[in-house]
Tab-separated table of C-alpha atoms in Angstrom:
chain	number	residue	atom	x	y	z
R	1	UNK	CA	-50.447	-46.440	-89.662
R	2	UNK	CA	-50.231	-49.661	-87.577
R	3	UNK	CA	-51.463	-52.499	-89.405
R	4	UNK	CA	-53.806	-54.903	-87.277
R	5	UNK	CA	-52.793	-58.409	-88.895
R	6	UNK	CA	-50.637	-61.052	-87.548
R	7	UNK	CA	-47.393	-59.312	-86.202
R	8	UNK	CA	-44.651	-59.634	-88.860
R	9	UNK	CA	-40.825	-59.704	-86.895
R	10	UNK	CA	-42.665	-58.431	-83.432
R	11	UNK	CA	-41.061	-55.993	-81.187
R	12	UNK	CA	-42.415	-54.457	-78.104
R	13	UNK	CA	-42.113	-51.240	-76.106
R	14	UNK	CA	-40.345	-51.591	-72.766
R	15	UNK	CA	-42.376	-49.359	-70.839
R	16	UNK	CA	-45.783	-50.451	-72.003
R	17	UNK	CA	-45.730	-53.817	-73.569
R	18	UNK	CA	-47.460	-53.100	-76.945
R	19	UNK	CA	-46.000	-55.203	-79.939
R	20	UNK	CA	-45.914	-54.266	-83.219
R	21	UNK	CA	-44.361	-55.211	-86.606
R	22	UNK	CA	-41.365	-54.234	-86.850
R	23	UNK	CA	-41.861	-52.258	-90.079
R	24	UNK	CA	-44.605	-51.193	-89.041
R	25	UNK	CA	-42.997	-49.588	-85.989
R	26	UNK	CA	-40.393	-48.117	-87.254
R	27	UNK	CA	-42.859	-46.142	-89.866
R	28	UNK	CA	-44.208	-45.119	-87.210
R	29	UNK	CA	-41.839	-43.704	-84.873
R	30	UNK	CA	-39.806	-42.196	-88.112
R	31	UNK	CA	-43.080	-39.731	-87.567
R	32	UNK	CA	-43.544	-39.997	-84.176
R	33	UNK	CA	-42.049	-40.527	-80.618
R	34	UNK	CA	-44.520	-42.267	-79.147
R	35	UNK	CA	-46.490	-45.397	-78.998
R	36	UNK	CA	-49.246	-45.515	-81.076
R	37	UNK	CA	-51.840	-46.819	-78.793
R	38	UNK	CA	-50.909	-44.500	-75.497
R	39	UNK	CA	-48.630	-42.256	-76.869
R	40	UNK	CA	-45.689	-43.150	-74.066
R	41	UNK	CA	-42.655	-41.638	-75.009
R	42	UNK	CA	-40.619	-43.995	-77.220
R	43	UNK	CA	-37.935	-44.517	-79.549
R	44	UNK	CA	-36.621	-47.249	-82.119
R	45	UNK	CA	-33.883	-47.844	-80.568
R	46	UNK	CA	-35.935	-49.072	-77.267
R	47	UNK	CA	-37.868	-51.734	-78.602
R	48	UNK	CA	-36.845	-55.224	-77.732
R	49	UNK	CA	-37.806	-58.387	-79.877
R	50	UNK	CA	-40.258	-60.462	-78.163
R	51	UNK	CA	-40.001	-63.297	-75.517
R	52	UNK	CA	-39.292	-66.647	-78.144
R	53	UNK	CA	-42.676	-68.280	-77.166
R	54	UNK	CA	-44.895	-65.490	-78.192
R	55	UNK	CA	-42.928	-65.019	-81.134
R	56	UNK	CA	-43.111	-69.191	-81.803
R	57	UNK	CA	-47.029	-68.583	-81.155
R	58	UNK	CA	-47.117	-65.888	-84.333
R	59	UNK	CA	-45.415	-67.835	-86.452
R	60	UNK	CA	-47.731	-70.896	-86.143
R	61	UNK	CA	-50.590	-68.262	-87.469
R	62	UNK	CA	-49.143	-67.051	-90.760
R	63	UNK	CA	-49.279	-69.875	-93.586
């Protein structure tokens, strides 16, 4: 399952901009091809890291 903390490594789905851990992800899609919140078609491999000020936002949340 997709865990609902603080996003650990984020990357996020081209098509519909959901973020996710990256372990978390890839869990996932190892299971299934699709997002986990509106099931878009998607695979590892098209997941992008996350624009640096987003990811410098996450960081300033985890201890």
């Amino acid at each position: 399952s997709i865990c609902g903390g603080v996003l650990q490594d984020p990357l996020q789905a081209p098509s519909c901009e959901h973020t996710f851990c990256q372990i978390c992800i890839q869990e996932w899609l190892s299971r299934a091809q699709t997002c986990p919140i509106d099931r878009t078609p998607l695979e590892i491999d098209q997941m992008k890291p996350v624009p640096r000020i987003l990811k410098n936002l996450l960081s300033r949340l985890v201890p």
